[in-house]
Tab-separated table of C-alpha atoms in Angstrom:
chain	number	residue	atom	x	y	z
A	330	MET	CA	-199.975	-92.478	-126.617
A	331	ALA	CA	-201.805	-89.612	-124.800
A	332	THR	CA	-204.916	-88.502	-126.495
A	333	GLY	CA	-203.077	-84.605	-126.355
A	334	PHE	CA	-200.677	-86.110	-129.256
A	335	ALA	CA	-203.682	-85.241	-131.947
A	336	LYS	CA	-204.657	-81.942	-130.345
A	337	GLY	CA	-201.552	-79.534	-130.037
A	338	LYS	CA	-198.669	-78.772	-131.901
A	339	MET	CA	-195.805	-80.606	-130.153
A	340	VAL	CA	-195.155	-83.991	-128.217
A	341	THR	CA	-193.441	-82.907	-124.914
A	342	VAL	CA	-190.957	-85.155	-123.302
A	343	LEU	CA	-189.331	-85.379	-119.856
A	344	SER	CA	-186.256	-87.743	-119.076
A	345	ILE	CA	-184.900	-88.457	-115.623
A	346	ASP	CA	-181.195	-90.169	-115.586
A	347	GLY	CA	-180.470	-92.947	-112.975
A	348	GLY	CA	-177.808	-92.029	-109.882
A	349	GLY	CA	-179.222	-93.428	-106.621
A	350	ILE	CA	-179.354	-90.791	-103.968
A	351	ARG	CA	-178.573	-87.976	-106.454
A	352	GLY	CA	-182.092	-88.394	-107.774
A	353	ILE	CA	-182.274	-85.303	-105.422
A	354	ILE	CA	-180.668	-83.259	-108.023
A	355	PRO	CA	-183.453	-83.576	-110.916
A	356	GLY	CA	-185.932	-83.612	-108.091
A	357	THR	CA	-184.756	-80.141	-107.088
A	358	LEU	CA	-184.915	-78.589	-110.785
A	359	LEU	CA	-188.725	-80.256	-111.115
A	360	GLY	CA	-189.678	-78.506	-107.946
A	361	PHE	CA	-188.521	-75.286	-109.610
A	362	LEU	CA	-190.395	-76.434	-113.211
A	363	GLU	CA	-193.709	-77.088	-111.597
A	364	SER	CA	-193.690	-73.826	-109.415
A	365	LYS	CA	-193.310	-71.800	-112.687
A	366	LEU	CA	-196.313	-74.061	-114.047
A	367	GLN	CA	-197.943	-73.127	-111.060
A	368	GLU	CA	-197.426	-69.385	-111.999
A	369	PHE	CA	-199.059	-69.747	-115.239
A	370	ASP	CA	-202.083	-72.386	-114.190
A	371	GLY	CA	-202.485	-72.353	-110.617
A	372	PRO	CA	-201.453	-74.195	-107.510
A	373	ASN	CA	-202.915	-77.709	-108.828
A	374	ALA	CA	-200.625	-77.935	-111.848
A	375	ARG	CA	-198.709	-80.628	-111.811
A	376	ILE	CA	-195.835	-82.089	-113.926
A	377	ALA	CA	-197.886	-85.105	-115.358
A	378	ASP	CA	-200.279	-82.222	-116.870
A	379	TYR	CA	-197.990	-81.073	-118.956
A	380	PHE	CA	-195.478	-84.064	-120.631
A	381	ASP	CA	-197.044	-86.803	-122.818
A	382	VAL	CA	-194.136	-89.057	-121.950
A	383	VAL	CA	-191.973	-89.287	-118.770
A	384	ALA	CA	-189.097	-91.549	-118.978
A	385	GLY	CA	-186.991	-92.421	-116.101
A	386	THR	CA	-184.126	-95.073	-115.086
A	387	SER	CA	-183.294	-96.517	-111.839
A	388	THR	CA	-183.975	-93.710	-109.196
A	389	GLY	CA	-185.171	-91.733	-112.267
A	390	GLY	CA	-187.847	-94.498	-112.626
A	391	LEU	CA	-188.673	-93.771	-108.880
A	392	VAL	CA	-189.241	-90.216	-109.546
A	393	THR	CA	-191.493	-91.133	-113.009
A	394	ALA	CA	-193.563	-93.039	-110.592
A	395	MET	CA	-194.011	-90.750	-107.845
A	396	VAL	CA	-195.176	-87.857	-110.314
A	397	THR	CA	-197.299	-90.126	-112.889
A	398	ALA	CA	-199.196	-92.786	-110.570
A	399	PRO	CA	-202.739	-91.798	-109.552
A	400	ASP	CA	-203.809	-91.139	-106.096
A	401	LYS	CA	-207.778	-91.863	-104.976
A	402	ASP	CA	-208.693	-88.551	-106.860
A	403	LYS	CA	-206.796	-89.548	-109.859
A	404	ARG	CA	-204.209	-86.733	-109.427
A	405	PRO	CA	-200.627	-87.471	-109.558
A	406	MET	CA	-199.264	-88.890	-105.963
A	407	TYR	CA	-196.735	-86.502	-105.392
A	408	ALA	CA	-196.102	-82.674	-106.077
A	409	ALA	CA	-192.607	-82.302	-107.441
A	410	LYS	CA	-191.708	-80.091	-104.256
A	411	ASP	CA	-192.280	-83.106	-102.597
A	412	ILE	CA	-189.609	-85.321	-103.932
A	413	ILE	CA	-186.933	-83.816	-101.895
A	414	ASN	CA	-188.282	-84.626	-98.668
A	415	PHE	CA	-189.084	-88.252	-99.791
A	416	TYR	CA	-185.293	-88.569	-100.385
A	417	LEU	CA	-184.265	-87.130	-97.409
A	418	GLU	CA	-186.493	-89.306	-95.151
A	419	ASN	CA	-186.299	-92.687	-96.871
A	420	CYS	CA	-182.514	-93.052	-98.639
A	421	PRO	CA	-180.930	-93.449	-94.958
A	422	LYS	CA	-183.005	-96.263	-94.739
A	423	ILE	CA	-182.788	-97.818	-98.243
A	424	PHE	CA	-178.888	-97.498	-97.896
A	425	PRO	CA	-178.309	-97.326	-94.033
A	426	GLN	CA	-174.327	-95.962	-93.474
A	427	SER	CA	-171.971	-97.982	-90.961
A	428	ARG	CA	-171.983	-95.762	-87.964
A	429	GLN	CA	-168.319	-95.657	-87.810
A	430	LYS	CA	-165.672	-95.306	-90.960
A	431	ASN	CA	-162.592	-97.308	-90.077
A	432	PHE	CA	-160.451	-100.174	-91.369
A	433	VAL	CA	-163.106	-102.664	-90.112
A	434	SER	CA	-166.336	-101.155	-91.438
A	435	SER	CA	-163.800	-100.828	-94.924
A	436	VAL	CA	-163.149	-104.551	-94.743
A	437	THR	CA	-166.765	-105.652	-93.950
A	438	SER	CA	-167.990	-103.349	-96.985
A	439	LEU	CA	-165.214	-105.318	-99.138
A	440	PHE	CA	-166.473	-108.397	-98.076
A	441	GLY	CA	-170.121	-107.508	-98.445
A	442	ALA	CA	-169.376	-106.477	-102.070
A	443	VAL	CA	-167.656	-109.565	-102.873
A	444	VAL	CA	-170.213	-112.041	-101.657
A	445	GLY	CA	-173.719	-110.225	-101.996
A	446	PRO	CA	-175.073	-106.698	-102.753
A	447	LYS	CA	-174.132	-104.285	-100.720
A	448	TYR	CA	-177.908	-103.441	-99.243
A	449	ASP	CA	-180.592	-105.897	-98.972
A	450	GLY	CA	-183.251	-103.937	-100.280
A	451	LYS	CA	-186.030	-105.250	-97.975
A	452	TYR	CA	-186.821	-101.393	-97.185
A	453	LEU	CA	-186.943	-100.486	-100.834
A	454	ARG	CA	-189.097	-103.232	-101.600
A	455	SER	CA	-191.603	-102.519	-98.720
A	456	LEU	CA	-191.706	-98.778	-99.406
A	457	THR	CA	-192.379	-98.872	-102.864
A	458	ASN	CA	-194.879	-101.862	-102.384
A	459	GLY	CA	-196.724	-99.782	-99.832
A	460	LEU	CA	-196.695	-96.620	-102.106
A	461	LEU	CA	-197.808	-98.099	-105.298
A	462	GLY	CA	-199.689	-100.924	-104.220
A	463	ASN	CA	-201.025	-103.218	-107.482
A	464	LEU	CA	-200.972	-99.997	-109.739
A	465	THR	CA	-200.142	-101.071	-113.021
A	466	VAL	CA	-197.726	-99.227	-115.565
A	467	LYS	CA	-201.172	-98.854	-117.673
A	468	GLN	CA	-202.620	-96.652	-115.307
A	469	THR	CA	-200.239	-93.769	-115.159
A	470	LEU	CA	-201.733	-90.232	-115.551
A	471	THR	CA	-199.523	-89.932	-118.509
A	472	ASP	CA	-197.125	-92.151	-120.717
A	473	VAL	CA	-194.139	-93.290	-118.768
A	474	ILE	CA	-191.269	-95.647	-120.112
A	475	ILE	CA	-188.891	-97.021	-117.642
A	476	PRO	CA	-186.148	-99.221	-118.853
A	477	THR	CA	-184.910	-102.306	-117.160
A	478	PHE	CA	-182.395	-105.188	-117.775
A	479	ASP	CA	-183.204	-108.539	-117.584
A	480	ILE	CA	-180.266	-110.692	-116.582
A	481	LYS	CA	-181.658	-114.156	-117.571
A	482	LEU	CA	-182.225	-113.230	-121.133
A	483	LEU	CA	-179.174	-110.619	-121.143
A	484	GLN	CA	-181.271	-107.882	-122.911
A	485	PRO	CA	-183.206	-104.746	-122.002
A	486	VAL	CA	-186.690	-104.992	-121.129
A	487	ILE	CA	-188.842	-101.197	-121.629
A	488	PHE	CA	-191.865	-100.990	-119.537
A	489	SER	CA	-194.271	-98.311	-121.237
A	490	THR	CA	-197.612	-97.582	-120.640
A	491	ASN	CA	-198.634	-97.935	-124.448
A	492	ASP	CA	-196.722	-101.351	-124.722
A	493	ALA	CA	-198.923	-102.350	-121.257
A	494	LYS	CA	-202.008	-100.976	-123.269
A	495	LEU	CA	-201.699	-103.358	-126.138
A	496	ASN	CA	-199.849	-106.281	-124.110
A	497	GLU	CA	-201.434	-107.669	-120.914
A	498	LEU	CA	-197.987	-109.275	-120.046
A	499	LYS	CA	-196.055	-105.867	-120.299
A	500	ASN	CA	-198.667	-104.344	-117.685
A	501	ALA	CA	-196.546	-105.219	-114.687
A	502	ARG	CA	-197.235	-103.444	-111.337
A	503	LEU	CA	-195.650	-99.813	-111.232
A	504	ALA	CA	-193.750	-101.289	-107.766
A	505	ASP	CA	-192.287	-104.324	-109.208
A	506	ILE	CA	-191.006	-102.141	-112.567
A	507	CYS	CA	-189.268	-99.624	-109.999
A	508	ILE	CA	-187.748	-102.269	-107.614
A	509	GLY	CA	-186.327	-103.675	-110.711
A	510	THR	CA	-184.943	-100.115	-112.663
A	511	SER	CA	-183.353	-99.758	-109.393
A	512	ALA	CA	-181.645	-103.043	-108.423
A	513	ALA	CA	-178.055	-101.659	-109.295
A	514	PRO	CA	-175.650	-104.343	-109.270
A	515	THR	CA	-173.397	-104.935	-105.936
A	516	PHE	CA	-175.694	-102.218	-104.527
A	517	LEU	CA	-179.331	-103.881	-104.391
A	518	PRO	CA	-180.491	-107.680	-105.382
A	519	ALA	CA	-181.741	-108.413	-108.598
A	520	HIS	CA	-185.818	-108.547	-108.720
A	521	TYR	CA	-187.855	-111.511	-110.062
A	522	PHE	CA	-191.735	-111.475	-110.696
A	523	GLU	CA	-194.264	-112.718	-113.043
A	524	THR	CA	-197.160	-111.489	-114.929
A	525	LYS	CA	-200.279	-112.871	-116.005
A	526	ASN	CA	-202.930	-112.256	-118.694
A	527	ALA	CA	-206.523	-112.967	-118.806
A	528	GLU	CA	-205.788	-116.473	-120.430
A	529	GLU	CA	-203.820	-117.339	-117.477
A	530	LYS	CA	-200.616	-117.136	-119.649
A	531	THR	CA	-197.373	-115.831	-117.531
A	532	ARG	CA	-194.279	-114.201	-118.410
A	533	SER	CA	-191.492	-113.898	-115.963
A	534	PHE	CA	-188.878	-111.140	-115.579
A	535	ASP	CA	-185.410	-111.286	-113.908
A	536	LEU	CA	-184.662	-107.360	-113.483
A	537	ILE	CA	-181.618	-105.539	-112.726
A	538	ASP	CA	-180.613	-101.871	-112.877
A	539	GLY	CA	-182.351	-100.094	-116.179
A	540	GLY	CA	-178.986	-98.243	-116.189
A	541	VAL	CA	-177.471	-101.001	-117.751
A	542	ALA	CA	-179.296	-100.414	-120.613
A	543	ALA	CA	-180.084	-96.802	-120.752
A	544	ASN	CA	-178.944	-94.608	-117.697
A	545	ASN	CA	-180.111	-91.497	-119.812
A	546	PRO	CA	-183.307	-92.598	-121.427
A	547	THR	CA	-183.906	-89.355	-123.457
A	548	MET	CA	-183.138	-91.454	-126.730
A	549	MET	CA	-185.231	-94.431	-125.754
A	550	ALA	CA	-188.221	-92.012	-125.053
A	551	ILE	CA	-187.595	-90.155	-128.378
A	552	THR	CA	-187.367	-93.526	-130.263
A	553	GLN	CA	-190.762	-94.596	-128.766
A	554	ILE	CA	-192.354	-91.697	-130.010
A	555	ARG	CA	-191.005	-91.808	-133.531
A	556	LYS	CA	-192.319	-95.619	-133.313
A	557	GLU	CA	-195.352	-94.446	-132.595
A	558	ILE	CA	-195.801	-91.739	-135.410
A	559	LEU	CA	-194.411	-94.493	-137.886
A	560	MET	CA	-197.031	-96.988	-136.703
A	561	GLN	CA	-199.811	-93.998	-137.105
A	562	SER	CA	-200.902	-94.692	-133.215
A	563	PHE	CA	-201.138	-90.851	-133.127
A	564	GLU	CA	-201.308	-87.817	-135.279
A	565	LEU	CA	-200.052	-84.242	-135.354
A	566	PRO	CA	-201.187	-81.905	-137.713
A	567	ASP	CA	-199.227	-81.473	-140.758
A	568	ILE	CA	-196.243	-83.954	-139.804
A	569	LYS	CA	-193.760	-85.888	-141.805
A	570	PRO	CA	-192.437	-89.105	-139.866
A	571	MET	CA	-188.796	-87.496	-140.800
A	572	ASP	CA	-189.750	-84.410	-138.974
A	573	TYR	CA	-191.000	-85.679	-135.727
A	574	SER	CA	-187.824	-83.909	-133.976
A	575	LYS	CA	-189.132	-80.630	-134.970
A	576	ARG	CA	-192.416	-81.226	-133.276
A	577	MET	CA	-190.669	-82.397	-129.992
A	578	LEU	CA	-190.080	-80.286	-126.684
A	579	VAL	CA	-187.215	-82.616	-124.657
A	580	LEU	CA	-186.237	-82.155	-121.011
A	581	SER	CA	-183.573	-84.368	-119.969
A	582	LEU	CA	-182.231	-84.186	-116.366
A	583	GLY	CA	-179.117	-85.586	-115.163
A	584	THR	CA	-177.943	-86.602	-111.553
A	585	GLY	CA	-174.552	-85.207	-111.601
A	586	GLU	CA	-170.958	-86.758	-112.551
A	587	ALA	CA	-167.689	-86.517	-110.956
A	588	LYS	CA	-165.561	-85.757	-114.069
A	589	HIS	CA	-163.647	-82.863	-112.581
A	590	GLU	CA	-162.598	-84.807	-109.479
A	591	GLU	CA	-160.490	-87.369	-111.403
A	592	LYS	CA	-161.842	-89.686	-109.447
A	593	TYR	CA	-159.735	-92.474	-111.550
A	594	THR	CA	-156.826	-92.369	-113.384
A	595	ALA	CA	-155.061	-94.571	-115.987
A	596	ALA	CA	-152.205	-94.914	-113.776
A	597	LYS	CA	-154.776	-96.168	-111.191
A	598	ALA	CA	-156.778	-98.462	-113.355
A	599	SER	CA	-153.746	-99.906	-115.006
A	600	LYS	CA	-153.046	-101.746	-111.712
A	601	TRP	CA	-156.576	-103.067	-111.097
A	602	GLY	CA	-157.598	-106.792	-111.148
A	603	LEU	CA	-161.453	-107.805	-111.528
A	604	LEU	CA	-162.408	-106.881	-107.938
A	605	SER	CA	-161.004	-103.342	-108.287
A	606	TRP	CA	-162.852	-102.694	-111.292
A	607	VAL	CA	-165.721	-103.972	-109.354
A	608	TYR	CA	-165.157	-101.998	-106.033
A	609	ASP	CA	-162.543	-99.779	-105.317
A	610	ASN	CA	-162.795	-97.966	-101.757
A	611	GLY	CA	-166.333	-97.815	-101.881
A	612	ALA	CA	-166.853	-96.688	-105.323
A	613	THR	CA	-167.933	-99.009	-108.493
A	614	PRO	CA	-165.508	-98.007	-111.118
A	615	LEU	CA	-166.949	-100.165	-113.819
A	616	LEU	CA	-170.754	-98.804	-113.290
A	617	ASP	CA	-169.686	-95.218	-113.113
A	618	VAL	CA	-167.760	-95.928	-116.408
A	619	TYR	CA	-170.870	-97.457	-118.045
A	620	ALA	CA	-173.399	-95.004	-116.499
A	621	ASP	CA	-171.379	-91.434	-117.655
A	622	ALA	CA	-170.542	-93.081	-120.891
A	623	SER	CA	-174.108	-94.001	-121.632
A	624	SER	CA	-175.719	-90.552	-120.779
A	625	ASP	CA	-173.121	-88.503	-122.260
A	626	MET	CA	-173.382	-90.588	-125.563
A	627	VAL	CA	-177.083	-90.091	-125.421
A	628	ASP	CA	-176.786	-86.451	-124.708
A	629	ILE	CA	-174.326	-85.875	-127.426
A	630	HIS	CA	-176.816	-88.025	-130.011
A	631	VAL	CA	-179.915	-85.917	-128.950
A	632	SER	CA	-177.978	-82.653	-128.829
A	633	THR	CA	-176.651	-83.191	-132.446
A	634	LEU	CA	-180.076	-84.221	-133.865
A	635	PHE	CA	-181.519	-81.166	-132.451
A	636	GLN	CA	-178.650	-78.734	-133.607
A	637	ALA	CA	-178.994	-80.597	-137.209
A	638	ILE	CA	-182.593	-79.526	-137.745
A	639	GLY	CA	-182.150	-76.204	-136.663
A	640	CYS	CA	-184.225	-76.862	-133.398
A	641	LYS	CA	-181.802	-76.882	-130.483
A	642	LYS	CA	-183.803	-75.013	-128.143
A	643	ASN	CA	-186.392	-77.858	-128.328
A	644	TYR	CA	-184.028	-79.566	-126.135
A	645	LEU	CA	-182.717	-78.810	-122.491
A	646	ARG	CA	-180.194	-80.972	-120.750
A	647	ILE	CA	-179.352	-79.995	-117.293
A	648	GLN	CA	-176.470	-81.893	-115.571
A	649	ASP	CA	-174.001	-81.057	-113.316
A	650	ASP	CA	-170.267	-83.138	-113.906
A	651	THR	CA	-168.372	-81.170	-111.093
A	652	LEU	CA	-169.397	-83.489	-108.375
A	653	THR	CA	-167.122	-84.394	-105.841
A	654	GLY	CA	-166.024	-86.482	-102.566
A	655	ASP	CA	-169.205	-88.249	-101.100
A	656	ALA	CA	-171.636	-86.243	-103.451
A	657	SER	CA	-170.506	-88.286	-106.333
A	658	PHE	CA	-171.376	-91.651	-104.697
A	659	VAL	CA	-174.890	-93.192	-105.322
A	660	ASP	CA	-175.638	-94.298	-101.869
A	661	ILE	CA	-173.725	-92.352	-99.041
A	662	ALA	CA	-176.893	-91.271	-97.548
A	663	THR	CA	-175.715	-89.294	-94.605
A	664	THR	CA	-177.658	-86.286	-93.397
A	665	GLU	CA	-174.872	-84.089	-94.255
A	666	ASN	CA	-174.613	-85.369	-97.842
A	667	LEU	CA	-178.055	-85.537	-98.656
A	668	GLN	CA	-178.672	-81.749	-97.528
A	669	ARG	CA	-175.545	-81.132	-99.806
A	670	LEU	CA	-177.013	-82.859	-102.826
A	671	VAL	CA	-180.125	-80.458	-102.306
A	672	GLU	CA	-177.651	-77.570	-102.071
A	673	ILE	CA	-176.112	-78.749	-105.308
A	674	GLY	CA	-179.543	-78.953	-107.004
A	675	ASN	CA	-180.430	-75.250	-106.105
A	676	GLU	CA	-176.853	-73.987	-107.520
A	677	LEU	CA	-177.067	-75.988	-110.443
A	678	LEU	CA	-180.437	-73.699	-111.124
A	679	LYS	CA	-178.314	-70.676	-111.160
A	680	LYS	CA	-175.450	-71.992	-113.283
A	681	PRO	CA	-175.298	-71.330	-117.162
A	682	VAL	CA	-176.755	-73.659	-119.565
A	683	SER	CA	-173.985	-75.944	-120.847
A	684	ARG	CA	-173.222	-78.686	-123.162
A	685	VAL	CA	-171.153	-81.741	-123.564
A	686	ASN	CA	-168.059	-81.392	-125.384
A	687	LEU	CA	-167.034	-84.279	-127.065
A	688	GLU	CA	-163.437	-83.555	-127.130
A	689	THR	CA	-163.088	-82.865	-123.454
A	690	GLY	CA	-166.243	-84.635	-122.129
A	691	ARG	CA	-166.603	-81.505	-119.986
A	692	PHE	CA	-169.976	-79.716	-119.873
A	693	GLU	CA	-169.285	-76.094	-121.201
A	694	LYS	CA	-171.016	-72.914	-120.848
A	695	ILE	CA	-173.428	-71.908	-123.902
A	696	GLU	CA	-173.495	-68.224	-124.671
A	697	GLY	CA	-176.340	-66.221	-124.822
A	698	GLU	CA	-178.443	-69.036	-123.398
A	699	GLY	CA	-178.677	-67.823	-119.794
A	700	THR	CA	-179.017	-70.008	-116.512
A	701	ASN	CA	-180.502	-73.179	-116.166
A	702	GLU	CA	-183.241	-71.294	-113.939
A	703	GLU	CA	-183.890	-69.107	-116.852
A	704	ALA	CA	-184.338	-71.757	-119.287
A	705	LEU	CA	-186.632	-73.523	-117.133
A	706	THR	CA	-188.671	-70.917	-116.974
A	707	TYR	CA	-188.723	-70.501	-120.807
A	708	PHE	CA	-189.532	-74.263	-120.660
A	709	ALA	CA	-192.502	-73.845	-118.652
A	710	LYS	CA	-193.919	-70.769	-120.498
A	711	LEU	CA	-193.730	-73.161	-123.603
A	712	LEU	CA	-195.408	-76.229	-121.901
A	713	ALA	CA	-198.226	-73.830	-120.450
A	714	GLU	CA	-198.718	-72.763	-124.079
A	715	GLU	CA	-198.950	-76.097	-125.537
A	716	ARG	CA	-201.191	-77.113	-122.646
A	717	LYS	CA	-203.784	-74.122	-123.214
A	718	LEU	CA	-203.496	-74.935	-126.979
A	719	ARG	CA	-204.734	-78.245	-126.282
A	720	GLN	CA	-207.704	-76.965	-123.943
A	721	ASP	CA	-208.894	-74.319	-126.266
A	722	LYS	CA	-209.084	-77.407	-128.897
């Protein structure tokens, strides 16, 4: 893990959910956070300078690579403020939209969803390979964790900087990992690639979207850190393995959900067959169910953990479960919808800090904790203090 673990007081974690074009929402939040860090430490401050681990699934994996992959000067390829423009420019080419929405285009979309992926993925592959080239996961500027799912083995495959340093066959190209973790079933094709070590031994990967395994990778990141502590791969002063959570600062960013719209109902779903569960008027109910359930259950577990040990302010989850219409989809990359997602991200900053209620499944305001903007500002202060402590030592 990162060398800073042995020098500071806290382990710092950033986690970013999957969600297609809705990656604009956490991109907006990261832009705000980085601007606050720059107020403390100057204009060259970057997200990767402050987090020991950055975890991202699917579109979150792309953002993870953007803010941790090194450029020729060994600095992050992208500042957080550039994420939004990246999405605005490239999403319409990754998810090209039909010019005319009518009966014919609806039938065409339905037919495409039955016989193959909705999008061919060529632009995403070209874009990712062009940006990341032959950079591998062990070269990231801070440790990353990016989950994928191997459809051949029917099991998750987790790529991390730490594992890549220990096992050459897990040291895959970042481009291949990003393409694999983004390969959402019905939307983009699965991705195959191989790795090779110095002894010419190879390993093959048949990957689909990491959201199948962990759409919200927060718990995955925490588990990885706990494993490293138990293996004594790094040390924190005066820490016991069971107390690891007390020494973590965790920021978890969602990409939005569509619960309040009542997108699906039991009355409607009771009439569905296999095809309708996979594709319903442009939506993908089965994927939505798994992604939302996965993300919320992780939030519930992590939130409960931090509350139980009396460190609830060490964990900040920012999520919007009020998305409606086109904004709730992962692939409607029209100019209007992309701009609306930018607005949603900015509006989310002004909303109160909230936590999911297990009984209602909805995010509810937490009294006395202010807005997400205020919470991120406070989080930035903690991150800056931690970094200064390490630099002083």
